[in-house]
Amino acid sequence: MTTARRPLIGITGRRWTVPRVGGFPDNFAGVEIDLHVANFPECVAAAGGLPVELTRSADITDVVSRMDAVVLTGGADVDPSVYGDIAHPKTEGTERARDEFEIAVLRAAMDQGKPVLAICRGLQLVNVALGGTLIQHLEPTDGEHHAAWDLPVTQLVHAITTVDGSLARSVYGAEWRVNSLHHQACAQLGHGVVATGHAPDGVVECIEVSGRAVFAVQWHPELVAAQPDPAFTWLVQATRLT
Ligand SMILES: [Mn+2]
């Protein structure tokens, strides 16, 4: 009996300096570290994939060509200059170099027909990479409690409903309950971007790209207790169709 070859799935992340991460001697202060939240590779592995880190030191076209799929992970706000806006006072922690790296990863993956799962910031990145814009700040009192920084990250905060016939519907069914750890959301949708899941207050929670194996969710499936999450299962299965 042969074991099916596991799809190789590249995971993006941050490049932070040592003082921001901590735990190193003081003379490492100028050194940088590539990192991502470990739940992402854990979920990829649990779904049957073989997770690897995508570093911005790699030639992006080349490294994406070796991948079977990629995950665009969560993190800080996308720099509003990427979508031609000025920063709202609550837009924080922008990392323009990361934005450019992940936009290049997305473009390479789309050019090469590789499936993409994008999460939280990743969803916002996909939208702006394709020409869309963002709502830069949702107050905790606006609609659903989207910026639920006061609750456990595993806590399911609001429902989403999916659009009939969409990828979101096939992955999550008509309704799903989600955690919510974001203060930004899609405004104008990018070229080919379709909103296929919404919170009860209308905030976009799932997007897809017409004719592409690109699926993005505004919540954090990698942090919820029930695993493997259907989005990661979709990503692994999508590599077998390309
Ligand atoms: Mn939400």
Tab-separated table of C-alpha atoms and ligand atoms in Angstrom:
chain	number	residue	atom	x	y	z
A	1	MET	CA	0.000	0.000	0.000
A	2	THR	CA	1.342	3.424	-0.892
A	3	THR	CA	0.692	6.564	1.062
A	4	ALA	CA	-0.625	9.516	-0.923
A	5	ARG	CA	1.981	12.230	-1.252
A	6	ARG	CA	1.087	15.041	1.120
A	7	PRO	CA	0.615	18.422	-0.575
A	8	LEU	CA	3.320	20.947	0.289
A	9	ILE	CA	1.666	24.066	1.692
A	10	GLY	CA	3.563	27.326	2.147
A	11	ILE	CA	2.650	29.628	5.026
A	12	THR	CA	3.420	33.368	5.066
A	13	GLY	CA	4.292	35.321	8.178
A	14	ARG	CA	5.962	38.289	9.752
A	15	ARG	CA	9.564	39.462	9.916
A	16	TRP	CA	10.090	41.093	13.279
A	17	THR	CA	13.165	42.309	15.131
A	18	VAL	CA	14.389	40.392	18.176
A	19	PRO	CA	13.254	42.975	20.770
A	20	ARG	CA	9.695	42.631	19.459
A	21	VAL	CA	9.808	38.853	19.925
A	22	GLY	CA	11.930	38.716	23.085
A	23	GLY	CA	13.951	35.980	24.741
A	24	PHE	CA	17.328	36.714	23.133
A	25	PRO	CA	20.489	38.354	24.531
A	26	ASP	CA	20.578	42.144	24.179
A	27	ASN	CA	23.265	42.078	21.490
A	28	PHE	CA	20.753	40.407	19.129
A	29	ALA	CA	18.661	43.592	19.107
A	30	GLY	CA	19.306	44.317	15.420
A	31	VAL	CA	18.596	40.758	14.237
A	32	GLU	CA	15.322	39.879	12.492
A	33	ILE	CA	13.171	36.754	12.892
A	34	ASP	CA	10.661	35.187	10.486
A	35	LEU	CA	7.637	33.883	12.383
A	36	HIS	CA	4.041	32.801	12.080
A	37	VAL	CA	1.434	31.600	14.579
A	38	ALA	CA	2.011	27.858	15.000
A	39	ASN	CA	-1.699	27.066	14.735
A	40	PHE	CA	-1.397	27.534	10.952
A	41	PRO	CA	1.069	24.674	10.343
A	42	GLU	CA	-0.752	22.608	12.974
A	43	CYS	CA	-4.019	22.977	11.034
A	44	VAL	CA	-2.355	22.303	7.673
A	45	ALA	CA	-0.823	19.110	9.065
A	46	ALA	CA	-4.088	18.048	10.722
A	47	ALA	CA	-5.854	18.398	7.376
A	48	GLY	CA	-3.266	16.175	5.645
A	49	GLY	CA	-0.899	18.799	4.244
A	50	LEU	CA	2.844	19.224	4.712
A	51	PRO	CA	3.383	22.758	6.075
A	52	VAL	CA	6.465	24.858	5.314
A	53	GLU	CA	7.312	28.490	5.980
A	54	LEU	CA	7.397	30.941	3.096
A	55	THR	CA	10.111	33.481	3.792
A	56	ARG	CA	10.500	36.723	1.917
A	57	SER	CA	14.185	35.839	1.357
A	58	ALA	CA	13.083	33.291	-1.245
A	59	ASP	CA	12.544	34.066	-4.906
A	60	ILE	CA	8.757	34.210	-4.768
A	61	THR	CA	7.921	32.828	-8.211
A	62	ASP	CA	10.344	29.958	-7.703
A	63	VAL	CA	9.247	29.026	-4.186
A	64	VAL	CA	5.531	29.208	-5.035
A	65	SER	CA	6.204	26.931	-8.029
A	66	ARG	CA	7.406	24.272	-5.562
A	67	MET	CA	4.257	24.585	-3.428
A	68	ASP	CA	0.964	22.805	-3.967
A	69	ALA	CA	-0.933	25.609	-2.151
A	70	VAL	CA	-0.327	28.638	0.045
A	71	VAL	CA	-1.837	30.147	3.196
A	72	LEU	CA	-1.891	33.929	3.676
A	73	THR	CA	-1.989	34.323	7.451
A	74	GLY	CA	-3.330	36.867	9.912
A	75	GLY	CA	-1.511	39.845	11.343
A	76	ALA	CA	-1.338	43.607	11.366
A	77	ASP	CA	-3.396	45.997	9.253
A	78	VAL	CA	-2.509	46.349	5.581
A	79	ASP	CA	-0.886	49.734	4.886
A	80	PRO	CA	-3.716	51.957	3.541
A	81	SER	CA	-1.342	53.382	0.918
A	82	VAL	CA	-1.633	49.983	-0.814
A	83	TYR	CA	-5.255	50.822	-1.622
A	84	GLY	CA	-4.822	54.566	-2.014
A	85	ASP	CA	-6.226	55.656	1.335
A	86	ILE	CA	-4.811	57.651	4.236
A	87	ALA	CA	-4.434	55.938	7.591
A	88	HIS	CA	-7.295	56.035	10.088
A	89	PRO	CA	-5.990	56.824	13.627
A	90	LYS	CA	-6.883	53.257	14.678
A	91	THR	CA	-5.002	51.597	11.797
A	92	GLU	CA	-1.998	50.036	13.502
A	93	GLY	CA	1.212	48.081	13.065
A	94	THR	CA	1.403	48.317	9.293
A	95	GLU	CA	4.285	46.449	7.612
A	96	ARG	CA	4.554	47.592	4.010
A	97	ALA	CA	7.304	45.052	3.225
A	98	ARG	CA	5.026	42.233	4.361
A	99	ASP	CA	2.162	43.625	2.264
A	100	GLU	CA	4.360	43.627	-0.841
A	101	PHE	CA	5.680	40.130	-0.116
A	102	GLU	CA	2.207	38.641	0.334
A	103	ILE	CA	0.750	40.439	-2.695
A	104	ALA	CA	3.583	38.903	-4.737
A	105	VAL	CA	2.869	35.455	-3.234
A	106	LEU	CA	-0.821	35.814	-4.113
A	107	ARG	CA	-0.043	36.934	-7.679
A	108	ALA	CA	2.409	34.059	-8.176
A	109	ALA	CA	-0.091	31.541	-6.808
A	110	MET	CA	-2.878	32.879	-9.047
A	111	ASP	CA	-0.580	32.950	-12.099
A	112	GLN	CA	0.445	29.363	-11.413
A	113	GLY	CA	-3.049	28.106	-10.560
A	114	LYS	CA	-2.136	27.195	-6.975
A	115	PRO	CA	-4.942	27.175	-4.378
A	116	VAL	CA	-4.856	29.952	-1.766
A	117	LEU	CA	-6.450	30.048	1.670
A	118	ALA	CA	-6.355	33.543	3.171
A	119	ILE	CA	-7.230	34.263	6.772
A	120	CYS	CA	-8.276	37.534	8.455
A	121	ARG	CA	-5.587	40.013	7.332
A	122	GLY	CA	-5.104	37.554	4.456
A	123	LEU	CA	-8.689	38.170	3.298
A	124	GLN	CA	-8.106	41.924	3.418
A	125	LEU	CA	-4.807	41.477	1.568
A	126	VAL	CA	-6.511	39.512	-1.230
A	127	ASN	CA	-9.170	42.184	-1.625
A	128	VAL	CA	-6.724	45.104	-1.831
A	129	ALA	CA	-4.269	43.156	-4.016
A	130	LEU	CA	-7.077	42.904	-6.567
A	131	GLY	CA	-7.973	46.582	-6.354
A	132	GLY	CA	-10.460	46.647	-3.479
A	133	THR	CA	-10.560	48.869	-0.392
A	134	LEU	CA	-11.072	48.381	3.332
A	135	ILE	CA	-13.187	49.756	6.132
A	136	GLN	CA	-10.279	50.776	8.363
A	137	HIS	CA	-11.996	50.621	11.720
A	138	LEU	CA	-15.061	48.996	13.211
A	139	GLU	CA	-15.871	50.124	16.742
A	140	PRO	CA	-16.589	47.304	19.225
A	141	THR	CA	-20.091	48.738	19.493
A	142	ASP	CA	-20.748	48.656	15.721
A	143	GLY	CA	-23.035	45.749	14.748
A	144	GLU	CA	-21.554	42.409	15.762
A	145	HIS	CA	-18.674	42.388	18.231
A	146	HIS	CA	-16.048	41.907	15.517
A	147	ALA	CA	-13.056	43.244	17.476
A	148	ALA	CA	-13.445	40.735	20.303
A	149	TRP	CA	-10.024	41.235	21.879
A	150	ASP	CA	-11.667	40.910	25.316
A	151	LEU	CA	-12.726	37.285	24.760
A	152	PRO	CA	-10.850	33.970	24.406
A	153	VAL	CA	-9.609	33.559	20.827
A	154	THR	CA	-11.529	30.291	20.589
A	155	GLN	CA	-14.858	31.906	21.464
A	156	LEU	CA	-17.484	31.859	18.718
A	157	VAL	CA	-18.791	35.424	18.620
A	158	HIS	CA	-21.195	35.656	15.692
A	159	ALA	CA	-22.759	33.651	12.884
A	160	ILE	CA	-21.999	33.914	9.206
A	161	THR	CA	-24.361	33.010	6.390
A	162	THR	CA	-23.042	31.892	3.034
A	163	VAL	CA	-24.258	32.590	-0.494
A	164	ASP	CA	-26.014	29.741	-2.290
A	165	GLY	CA	-23.810	28.093	-4.905
A	166	SER	CA	-20.575	29.568	-3.540
A	167	LEU	CA	-17.386	27.862	-2.453
A	168	ALA	CA	-18.109	29.177	1.044
A	169	ARG	CA	-21.427	27.295	0.996
A	170	SER	CA	-19.739	24.066	-0.094
A	171	VAL	CA	-17.065	24.409	2.609
A	172	TYR	CA	-19.109	25.630	5.573
A	173	GLY	CA	-22.752	24.998	4.716
A	174	ALA	CA	-25.477	27.653	4.934
A	175	GLU	CA	-24.509	28.926	8.373
A	176	TRP	CA	-21.436	28.671	10.603
A	177	ARG	CA	-20.426	30.237	13.899
A	178	VAL	CA	-17.085	32.013	14.035
A	179	ASN	CA	-14.646	33.751	16.337
A	180	SER	CA	-13.967	37.376	15.493
A	181	LEU	CA	-10.612	39.100	15.942
A	182	HIS	CA	-10.651	41.926	13.422
A	183	HIS	CA	-11.337	45.653	13.399
A	184	GLN	CA	-11.135	46.071	9.624
A	185	ALA	CA	-13.267	44.616	6.837
A	186	CYS	CA	-13.858	44.766	3.091
A	187	ALA	CA	-15.322	47.980	1.682
A	188	GLN	CA	-15.239	48.076	-2.150
A	189	LEU	CA	-14.506	44.633	-3.589
A	190	GLY	CA	-11.542	44.045	-5.884
A	191	HIS	CA	-11.657	42.850	-9.513
A	192	GLY	CA	-13.177	39.374	-9.628
A	193	VAL	CA	-13.705	39.329	-5.869
A	194	VAL	CA	-17.080	37.981	-4.766
A	195	ALA	CA	-18.421	38.269	-1.202
A	196	THR	CA	-19.858	34.870	-0.317
A	197	GLY	CA	-20.270	35.012	3.460
A	198	HIS	CA	-21.608	37.765	5.713
A	199	ALA	CA	-22.152	38.479	9.397
A	200	PRO	CA	-25.692	39.458	10.450
A	201	ASP	CA	-24.679	43.158	10.365
A	202	GLY	CA	-23.557	42.809	6.724
A	203	VAL	CA	-19.794	42.725	7.304
A	204	VAL	CA	-18.105	40.579	4.642
A	205	GLU	CA	-16.734	37.400	6.250
A	206	CYS	CA	-15.887	35.248	3.177
A	207	ILE	CA	-14.566	36.228	-0.235
A	208	GLU	CA	-13.638	34.217	-3.308
A	209	VAL	CA	-12.105	35.098	-6.645
A	210	SER	CA	-14.140	34.163	-9.711
A	211	GLY	CA	-12.715	31.190	-11.540
A	212	ARG	CA	-9.832	30.779	-9.095
A	213	ALA	CA	-9.109	28.440	-6.175
A	214	VAL	CA	-8.830	31.403	-3.826
A	215	PHE	CA	-10.878	31.304	-0.621
A	216	ALA	CA	-10.645	33.801	2.211
A	217	VAL	CA	-12.304	34.092	5.593
A	218	GLN	CA	-12.381	37.063	7.946
A	219	TRP	CA	-12.299	34.975	11.120
A	220	HIS	CA	-9.560	32.723	12.522
A	221	PRO	CA	-10.382	29.055	11.838
A	222	GLU	CA	-6.849	28.103	12.948
A	223	LEU	CA	-7.668	29.205	16.500
A	224	VAL	CA	-11.017	27.497	17.039
A	225	ALA	CA	-11.201	24.321	19.094
A	226	ALA	CA	-12.789	22.003	16.497
A	227	GLN	CA	-10.139	20.742	14.048
A	228	PRO	CA	-9.515	20.011	11.262
A	229	ASP	CA	-11.441	23.066	10.191
A	230	PRO	CA	-13.288	22.729	6.855
A	231	ALA	CA	-11.255	25.544	5.263
A	232	PHE	CA	-7.982	23.656	5.731
A	233	THR	CA	-9.603	20.449	4.514
A	234	TRP	CA	-10.756	22.383	1.417
A	235	LEU	CA	-7.231	23.673	0.793
A	236	VAL	CA	-5.698	20.202	0.906
A	237	GLN	CA	-8.436	18.782	-1.328
A	238	ALA	CA	-8.086	21.683	-3.781
A	239	THR	CA	-4.436	20.749	-4.403
A	240	ARG	CA	-5.639	17.425	-5.776
A	241	LEU	CA	-7.833	19.154	-8.367
A	242	THR	CA	-5.134	21.367	-9.858
B	1	MN	MN	-16.299	39.113	12.411
